[in-house]
Short mmCIF file of C-alpha atoms in Angstrom, two decimals:
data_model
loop_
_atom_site.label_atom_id
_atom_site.label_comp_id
_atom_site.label_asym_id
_atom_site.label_seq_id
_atom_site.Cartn_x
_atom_site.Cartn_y
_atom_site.Cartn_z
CA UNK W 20 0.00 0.00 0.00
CA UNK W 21 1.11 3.43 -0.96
CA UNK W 22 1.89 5.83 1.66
CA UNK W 23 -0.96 7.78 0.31
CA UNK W 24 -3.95 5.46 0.39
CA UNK W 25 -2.35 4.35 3.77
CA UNK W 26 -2.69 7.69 5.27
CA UNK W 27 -6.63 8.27 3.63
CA UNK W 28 -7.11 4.42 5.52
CA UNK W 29 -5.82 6.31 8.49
CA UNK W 30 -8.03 9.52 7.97
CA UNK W 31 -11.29 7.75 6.75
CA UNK W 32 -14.31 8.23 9.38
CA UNK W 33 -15.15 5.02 11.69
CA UNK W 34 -17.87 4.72 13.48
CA UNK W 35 -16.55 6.04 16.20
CA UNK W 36 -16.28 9.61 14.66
CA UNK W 37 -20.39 9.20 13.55
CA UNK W 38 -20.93 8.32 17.13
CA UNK W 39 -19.40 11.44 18.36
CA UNK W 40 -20.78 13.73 15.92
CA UNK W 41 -24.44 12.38 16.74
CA UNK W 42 -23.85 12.36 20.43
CA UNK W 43 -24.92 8.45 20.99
CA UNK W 44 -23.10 5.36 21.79
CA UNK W 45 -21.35 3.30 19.07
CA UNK W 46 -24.06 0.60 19.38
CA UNK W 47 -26.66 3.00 18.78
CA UNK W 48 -24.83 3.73 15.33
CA UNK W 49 -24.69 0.29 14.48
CA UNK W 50 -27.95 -0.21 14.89
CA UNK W 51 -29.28 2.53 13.20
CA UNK W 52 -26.93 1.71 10.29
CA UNK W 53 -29.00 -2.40 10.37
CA UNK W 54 -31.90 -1.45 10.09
CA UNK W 55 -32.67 1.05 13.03
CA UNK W 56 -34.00 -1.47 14.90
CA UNK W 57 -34.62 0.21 18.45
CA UNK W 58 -33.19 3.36 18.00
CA UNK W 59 -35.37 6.38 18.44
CA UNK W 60 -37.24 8.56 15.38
CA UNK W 61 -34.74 11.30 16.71
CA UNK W 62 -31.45 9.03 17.30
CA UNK W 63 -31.83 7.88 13.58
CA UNK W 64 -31.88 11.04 12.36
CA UNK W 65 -28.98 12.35 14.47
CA UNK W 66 -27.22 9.09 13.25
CA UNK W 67 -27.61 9.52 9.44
CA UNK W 68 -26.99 13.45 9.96
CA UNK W 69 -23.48 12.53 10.94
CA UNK W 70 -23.22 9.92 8.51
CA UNK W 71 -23.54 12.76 5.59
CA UNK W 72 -21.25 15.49 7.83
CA UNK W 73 -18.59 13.18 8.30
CA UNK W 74 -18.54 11.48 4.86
CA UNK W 75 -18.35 8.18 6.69
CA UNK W 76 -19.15 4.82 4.13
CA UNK W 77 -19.15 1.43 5.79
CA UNK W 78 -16.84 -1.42 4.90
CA UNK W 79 -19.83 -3.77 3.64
CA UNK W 80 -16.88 -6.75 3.05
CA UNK W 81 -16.35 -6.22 6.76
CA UNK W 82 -19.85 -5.79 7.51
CA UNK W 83 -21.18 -8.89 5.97
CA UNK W 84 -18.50 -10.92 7.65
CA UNK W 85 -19.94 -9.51 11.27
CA UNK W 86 -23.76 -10.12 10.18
CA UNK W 87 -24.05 -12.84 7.36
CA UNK W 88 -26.14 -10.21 5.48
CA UNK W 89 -25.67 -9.27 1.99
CA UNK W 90 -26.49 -5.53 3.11
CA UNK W 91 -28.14 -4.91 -0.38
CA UNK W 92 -31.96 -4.86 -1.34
CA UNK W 93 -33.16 -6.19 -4.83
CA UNK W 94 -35.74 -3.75 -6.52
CA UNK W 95 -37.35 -6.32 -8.93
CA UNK W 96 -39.76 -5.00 -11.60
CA UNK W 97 -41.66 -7.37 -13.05
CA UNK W 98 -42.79 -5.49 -16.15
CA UNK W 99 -40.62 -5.45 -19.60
CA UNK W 100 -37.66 -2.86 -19.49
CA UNK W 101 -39.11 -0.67 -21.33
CA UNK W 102 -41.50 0.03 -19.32
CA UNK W 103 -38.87 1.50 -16.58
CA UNK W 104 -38.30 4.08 -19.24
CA UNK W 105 -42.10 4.66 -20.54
CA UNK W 106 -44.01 4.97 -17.58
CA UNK W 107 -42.65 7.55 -15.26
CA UNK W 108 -44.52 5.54 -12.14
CA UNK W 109 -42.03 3.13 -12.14
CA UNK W 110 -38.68 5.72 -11.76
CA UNK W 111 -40.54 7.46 -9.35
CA UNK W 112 -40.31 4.24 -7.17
CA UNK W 113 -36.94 3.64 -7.74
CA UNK W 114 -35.28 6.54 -7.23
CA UNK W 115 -37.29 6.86 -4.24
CA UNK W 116 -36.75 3.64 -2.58
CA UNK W 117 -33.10 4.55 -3.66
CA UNK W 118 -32.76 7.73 -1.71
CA UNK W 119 -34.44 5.80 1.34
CA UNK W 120 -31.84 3.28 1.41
CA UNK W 121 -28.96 5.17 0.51
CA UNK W 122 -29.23 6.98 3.71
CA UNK W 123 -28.84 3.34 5.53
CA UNK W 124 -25.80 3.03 2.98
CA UNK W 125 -27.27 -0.04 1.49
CA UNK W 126 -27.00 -0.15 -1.91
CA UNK W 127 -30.33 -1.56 -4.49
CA UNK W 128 -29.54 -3.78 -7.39
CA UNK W 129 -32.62 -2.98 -10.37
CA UNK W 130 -33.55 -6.25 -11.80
CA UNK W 131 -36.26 -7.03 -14.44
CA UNK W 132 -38.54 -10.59 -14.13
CA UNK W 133 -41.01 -10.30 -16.84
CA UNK W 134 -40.40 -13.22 -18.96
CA UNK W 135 -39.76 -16.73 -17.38
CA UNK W 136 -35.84 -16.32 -18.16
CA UNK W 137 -35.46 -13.50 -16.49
CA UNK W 138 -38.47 -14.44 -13.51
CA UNK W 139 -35.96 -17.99 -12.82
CA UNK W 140 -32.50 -16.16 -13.21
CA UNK W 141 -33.89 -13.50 -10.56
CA UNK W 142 -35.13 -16.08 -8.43
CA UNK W 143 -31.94 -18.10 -8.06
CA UNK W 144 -30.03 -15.27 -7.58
CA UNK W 145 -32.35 -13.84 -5.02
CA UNK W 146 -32.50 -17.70 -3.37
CA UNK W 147 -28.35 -17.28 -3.17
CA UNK W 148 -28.26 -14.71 -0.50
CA UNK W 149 -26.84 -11.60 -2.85
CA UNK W 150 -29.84 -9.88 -1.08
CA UNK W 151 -31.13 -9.03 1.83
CA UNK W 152 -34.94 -8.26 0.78
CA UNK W 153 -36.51 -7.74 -2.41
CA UNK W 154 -38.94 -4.70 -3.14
CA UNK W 155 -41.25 -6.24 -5.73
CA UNK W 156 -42.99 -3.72 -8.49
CA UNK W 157 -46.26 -4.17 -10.51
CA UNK W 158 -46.82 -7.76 -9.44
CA UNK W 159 -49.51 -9.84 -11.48
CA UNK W 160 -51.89 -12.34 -9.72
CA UNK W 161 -50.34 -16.05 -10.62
CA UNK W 162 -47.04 -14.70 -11.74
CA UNK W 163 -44.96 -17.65 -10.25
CA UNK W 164 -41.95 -15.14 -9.02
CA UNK W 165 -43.98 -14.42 -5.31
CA UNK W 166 -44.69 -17.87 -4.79
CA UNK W 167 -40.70 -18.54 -5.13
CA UNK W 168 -40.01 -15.71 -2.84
CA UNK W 169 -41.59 -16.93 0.05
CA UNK W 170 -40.45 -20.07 -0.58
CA UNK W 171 -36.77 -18.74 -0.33
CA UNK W 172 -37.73 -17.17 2.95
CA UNK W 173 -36.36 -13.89 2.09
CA UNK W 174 -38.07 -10.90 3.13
CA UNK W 175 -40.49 -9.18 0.67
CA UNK W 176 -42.84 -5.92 -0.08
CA UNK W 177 -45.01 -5.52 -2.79
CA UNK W 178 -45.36 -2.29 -4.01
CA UNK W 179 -49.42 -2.48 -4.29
CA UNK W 180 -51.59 -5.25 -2.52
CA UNK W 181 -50.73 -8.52 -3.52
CA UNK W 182 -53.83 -10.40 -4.73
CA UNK W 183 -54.14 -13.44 -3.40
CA UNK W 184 -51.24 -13.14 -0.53
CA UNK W 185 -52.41 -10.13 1.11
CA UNK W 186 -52.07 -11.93 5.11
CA UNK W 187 -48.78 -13.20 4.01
CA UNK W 188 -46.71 -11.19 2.22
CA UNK W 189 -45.78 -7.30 3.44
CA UNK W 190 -47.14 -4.52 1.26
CA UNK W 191 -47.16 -1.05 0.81
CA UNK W 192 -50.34 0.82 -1.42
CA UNK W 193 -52.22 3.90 -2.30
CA UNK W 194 -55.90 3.28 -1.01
CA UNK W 195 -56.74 2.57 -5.02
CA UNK W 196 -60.40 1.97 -4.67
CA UNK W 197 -61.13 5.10 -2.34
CA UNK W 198 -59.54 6.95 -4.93
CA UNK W 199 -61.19 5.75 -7.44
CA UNK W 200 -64.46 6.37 -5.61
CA UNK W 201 -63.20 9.69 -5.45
CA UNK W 202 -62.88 10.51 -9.12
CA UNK W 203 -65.81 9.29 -10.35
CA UNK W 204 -67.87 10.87 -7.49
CA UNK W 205 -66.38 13.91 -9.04
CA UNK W 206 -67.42 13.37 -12.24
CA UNK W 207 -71.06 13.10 -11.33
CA UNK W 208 -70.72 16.26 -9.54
CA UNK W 209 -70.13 17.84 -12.76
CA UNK W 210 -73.26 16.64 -14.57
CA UNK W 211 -72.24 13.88 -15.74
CA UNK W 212 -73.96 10.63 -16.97
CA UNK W 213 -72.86 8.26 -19.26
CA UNK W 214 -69.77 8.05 -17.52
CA UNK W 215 -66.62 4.91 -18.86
CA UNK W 216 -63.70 3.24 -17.39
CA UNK W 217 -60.33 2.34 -18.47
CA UNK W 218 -59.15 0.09 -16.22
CA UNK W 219 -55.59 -1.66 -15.67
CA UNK W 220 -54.96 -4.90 -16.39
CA UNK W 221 -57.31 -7.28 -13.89
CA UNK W 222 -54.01 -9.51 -12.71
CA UNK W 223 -52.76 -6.26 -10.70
CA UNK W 224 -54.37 -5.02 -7.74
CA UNK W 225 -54.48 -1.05 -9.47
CA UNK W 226 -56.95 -2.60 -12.11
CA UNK W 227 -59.06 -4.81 -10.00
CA UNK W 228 -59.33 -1.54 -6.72
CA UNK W 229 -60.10 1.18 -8.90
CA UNK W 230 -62.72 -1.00 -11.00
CA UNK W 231 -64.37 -1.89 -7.57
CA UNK W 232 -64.18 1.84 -6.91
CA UNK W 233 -66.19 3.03 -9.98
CA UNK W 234 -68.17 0.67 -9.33
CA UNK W 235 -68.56 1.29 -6.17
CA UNK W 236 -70.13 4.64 -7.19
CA UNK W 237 -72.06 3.37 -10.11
CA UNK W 238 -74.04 0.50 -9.32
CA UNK W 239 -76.15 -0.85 -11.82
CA UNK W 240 -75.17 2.10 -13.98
CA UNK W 241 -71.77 0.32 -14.44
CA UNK W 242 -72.51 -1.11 -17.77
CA UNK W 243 -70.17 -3.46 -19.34
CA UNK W 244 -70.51 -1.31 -22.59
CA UNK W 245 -68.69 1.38 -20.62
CA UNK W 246 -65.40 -0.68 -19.77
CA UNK W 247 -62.60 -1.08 -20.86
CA UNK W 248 -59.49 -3.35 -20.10
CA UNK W 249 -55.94 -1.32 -20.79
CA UNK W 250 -52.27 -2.40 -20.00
CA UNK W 251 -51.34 0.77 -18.40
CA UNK W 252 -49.05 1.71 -21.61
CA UNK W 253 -50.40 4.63 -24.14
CA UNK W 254 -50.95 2.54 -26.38
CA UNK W 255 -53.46 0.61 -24.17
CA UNK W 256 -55.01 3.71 -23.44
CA UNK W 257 -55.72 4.42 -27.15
CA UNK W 258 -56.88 1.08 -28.16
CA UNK W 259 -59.59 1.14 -25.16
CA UNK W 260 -60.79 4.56 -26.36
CA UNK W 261 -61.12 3.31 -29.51
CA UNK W 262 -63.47 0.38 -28.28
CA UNK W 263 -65.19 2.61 -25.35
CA UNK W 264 -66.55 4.76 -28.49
CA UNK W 265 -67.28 2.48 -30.72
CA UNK W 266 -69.35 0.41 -27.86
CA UNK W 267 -70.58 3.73 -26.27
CA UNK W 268 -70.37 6.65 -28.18
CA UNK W 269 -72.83 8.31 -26.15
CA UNK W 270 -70.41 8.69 -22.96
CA UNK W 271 -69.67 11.94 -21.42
CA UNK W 272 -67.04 11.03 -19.26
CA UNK W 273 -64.15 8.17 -18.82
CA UNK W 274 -62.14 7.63 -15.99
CA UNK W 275 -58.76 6.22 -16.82
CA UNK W 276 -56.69 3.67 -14.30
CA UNK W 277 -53.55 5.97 -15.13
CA UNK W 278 -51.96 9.27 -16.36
CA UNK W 279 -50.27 7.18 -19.53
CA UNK W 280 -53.33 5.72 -20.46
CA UNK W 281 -55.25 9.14 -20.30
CA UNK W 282 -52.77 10.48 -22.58
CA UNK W 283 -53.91 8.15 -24.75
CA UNK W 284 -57.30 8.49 -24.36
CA UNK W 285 -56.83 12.00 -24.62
CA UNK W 286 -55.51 11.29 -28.20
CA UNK W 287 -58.12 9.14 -29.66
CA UNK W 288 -60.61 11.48 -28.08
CA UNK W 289 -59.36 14.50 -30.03
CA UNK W 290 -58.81 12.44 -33.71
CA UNK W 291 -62.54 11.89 -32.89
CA UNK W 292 -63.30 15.67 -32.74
CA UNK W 293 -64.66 15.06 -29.28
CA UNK W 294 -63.85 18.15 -27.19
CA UNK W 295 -62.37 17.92 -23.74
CA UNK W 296 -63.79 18.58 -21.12
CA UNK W 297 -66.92 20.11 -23.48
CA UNK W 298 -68.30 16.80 -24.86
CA UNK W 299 -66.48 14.21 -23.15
CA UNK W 300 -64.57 14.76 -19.59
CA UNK W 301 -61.54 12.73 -18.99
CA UNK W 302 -59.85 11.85 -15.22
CA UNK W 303 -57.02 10.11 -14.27
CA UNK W 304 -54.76 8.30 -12.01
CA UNK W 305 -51.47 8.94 -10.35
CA UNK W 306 -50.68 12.43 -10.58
CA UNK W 307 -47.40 11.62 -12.51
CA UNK W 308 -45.45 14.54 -14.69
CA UNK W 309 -47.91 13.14 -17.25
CA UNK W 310 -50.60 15.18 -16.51
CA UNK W 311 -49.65 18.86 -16.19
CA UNK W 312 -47.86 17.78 -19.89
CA UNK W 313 -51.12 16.84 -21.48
CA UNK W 314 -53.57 19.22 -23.59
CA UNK W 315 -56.09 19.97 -21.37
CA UNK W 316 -54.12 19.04 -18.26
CA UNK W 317 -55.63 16.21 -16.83
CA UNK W 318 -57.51 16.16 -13.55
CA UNK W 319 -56.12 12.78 -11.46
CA UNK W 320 -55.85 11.14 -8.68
CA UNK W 321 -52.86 11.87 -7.00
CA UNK W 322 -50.94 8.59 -5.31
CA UNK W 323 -48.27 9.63 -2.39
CA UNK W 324 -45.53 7.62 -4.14
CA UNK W 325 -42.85 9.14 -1.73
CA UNK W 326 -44.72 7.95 0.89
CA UNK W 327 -45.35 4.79 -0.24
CA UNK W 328 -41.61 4.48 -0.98
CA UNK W 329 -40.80 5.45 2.83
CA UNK W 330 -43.27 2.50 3.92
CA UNK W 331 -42.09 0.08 1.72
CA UNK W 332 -37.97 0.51 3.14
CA UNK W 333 -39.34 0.86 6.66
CA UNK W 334 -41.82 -2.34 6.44
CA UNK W 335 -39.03 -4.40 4.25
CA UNK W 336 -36.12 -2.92 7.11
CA UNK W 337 -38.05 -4.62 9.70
CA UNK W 338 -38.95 -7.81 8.20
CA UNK W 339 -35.02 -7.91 7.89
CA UNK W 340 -34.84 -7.90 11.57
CA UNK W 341 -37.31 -10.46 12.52
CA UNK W 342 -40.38 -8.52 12.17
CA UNK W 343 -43.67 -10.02 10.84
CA UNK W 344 -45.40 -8.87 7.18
CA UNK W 345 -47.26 -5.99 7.35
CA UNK W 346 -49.18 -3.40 5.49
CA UNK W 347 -49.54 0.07 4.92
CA UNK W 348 -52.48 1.67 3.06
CA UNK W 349 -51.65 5.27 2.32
CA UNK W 350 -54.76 7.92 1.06
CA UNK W 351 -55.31 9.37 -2.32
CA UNK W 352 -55.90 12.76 -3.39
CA UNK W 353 -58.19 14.54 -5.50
CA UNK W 354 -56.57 17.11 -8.00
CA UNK W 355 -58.94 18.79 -10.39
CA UNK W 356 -57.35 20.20 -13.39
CA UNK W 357 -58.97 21.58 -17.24
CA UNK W 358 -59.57 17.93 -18.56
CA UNK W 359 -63.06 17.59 -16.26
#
């Protein structure tokens, strides 16, 4: 070793130094760098605090040794790549599970399971121990991946309830049917009556919640004529538009399962020379950057991703220490924009 790099070994920050900066013991650092089990709201904070002031990065070769963890967290998406890159729900989630880890200094490895190649080579490298936990996105009811989880042992949250496993496996979710409710509530406030649905696909918990919510609201006014399956892709969005006129073309207002798909929706709509919100009113879900971007910007519902990012860390974090599944059900909000 150089004399350099043996003097920046010499200077790097220990633990000790984050200890002293925080003002708590050197087991209270440890612990709030594992997961925070036991340590105080306010101790964490003071703990991560000095983590950032004294530039201190743990030896995770070291580390691992100490704990038999990997001390890394897979974020698996179980949609097609491109999706990652098309629907700006899915970065959202990332980068904000990212940011929630990276102040624990435990790193998250993005991996793709959408077709059964990638679904087994995830699984066996999950099953291997490279990761502590696994933060699982857009999972689809009978998709074979969850089952082979569990069956690992290793700890999970779904991002969305899990159909099917909801007592067993941990999740974190906007309230999707409440919201739902919401929107089309709204839309009958505004005189509307022939009133559609795009919905996502009915394997994911988003499509089957906010169908129950319309219909919820709609009763026997819920006519099959006025739904419409989509894929949550703007594409989907324009083919169900297509069919929702064609079947209906009578309605006055659709409410579509997401942002992407309203953009869609929005597109067909206008080809058709059907004025928004003047002939035909159009709502959405999500609240991504899709919707102040569309022409009239769309009126959503908005879904507290950075919340539901927070829950999902702290509710996978604890399952990593010993702690049972659980769930989190965060609220929705209304956000009325031109589009309704």
């Amino acid at each position: 070793m150089s004399v350099e790099r043996s003097k920046a070994a010499r200077n790097r920050p220990t633990i000790h130094d984050v200890a002293a900066a925080a003002g708590v013991s050197r087991g209270t650092v440890s612990r709030a760098l594992n997961g925070g089990r036991n340590v105080s709201p306010a101790a964490l904070e003071a703990v991560l605090k000095a983590v950032r002031t004294t530039g201190y990065v743990a030896n995770p070769a070291a580390r691992s040794l100490v704990t038999q963890r990997a001390h890394s967290v897979a974020f698996v998406l179980t949609e097609p790549q491109q999706r990652l890159f098309e629907d700006p729900n899915f970065s959202i989630l990332l980068q904000g599970c990212t940011q929630e880890l990276a102040e624990l200094d435990v790193p998250v490895l993005l991996m793709t399971a959408s077709t059964e190649v990638e679904r087994k080579r995830t699984s066996r490298f999950i099953a291997a121990g490279h990761v502590d936990g696994v933060l699982l996105v857009s999972s689809h009811t009978g998709n074979p991946l969850l089952e082979e989880l569990r069956d690992s042992g290793i700890p999970v949250v779904a991002c969305g309830k899990p159909i099917g496993h909801e007592g067993q496996v941990a999740y974190a979710a906007a309230d999707d049917r409440s919201g739902a409710r919401q929107m089309v509530e709204h839309l009958r406030s505004r005189g509307r009556r022939r009133i559609a649905t795009i919905t996502g696909p009915p394997d994911t918990p988003g499509g089957v919640e906010r169908l129950a919510g319309y219909r919820d609201v709609l009763g026997p006014d819920a006519s099959p004529d006025l739904i419409a399956h989509g894929d949550y892709s703007r594409a989907g969005g324009e083919a169900a538009m297509a069919s929702l006129l064609a079947r209906a073309p009578d309605l006055d207002a659709v409410f579509v399962a997401s942002d992407l798909m309203a953009a869609g929706a929005l597109n067909v709509l206008h080809d058709s020379g059907r004025r928004v919100p003047e002939d035909v009113a159009v709502g959405g879900f999500d609240d991504s950057s899709i919707a102040t971007s569309t022409r009239p910007a769309l009126t959503t519902v908005r879904q507290p991703f950075q919340r539901i990012t927070r829950e999902m860390v702290r509710l996978l974090l604890e399952q990593i220490q010993g702690e049972p599944p659980a769930a989190s059900i965060l609220p929705t909000e209304l956000v009325v924009r031109a589009s309704t």
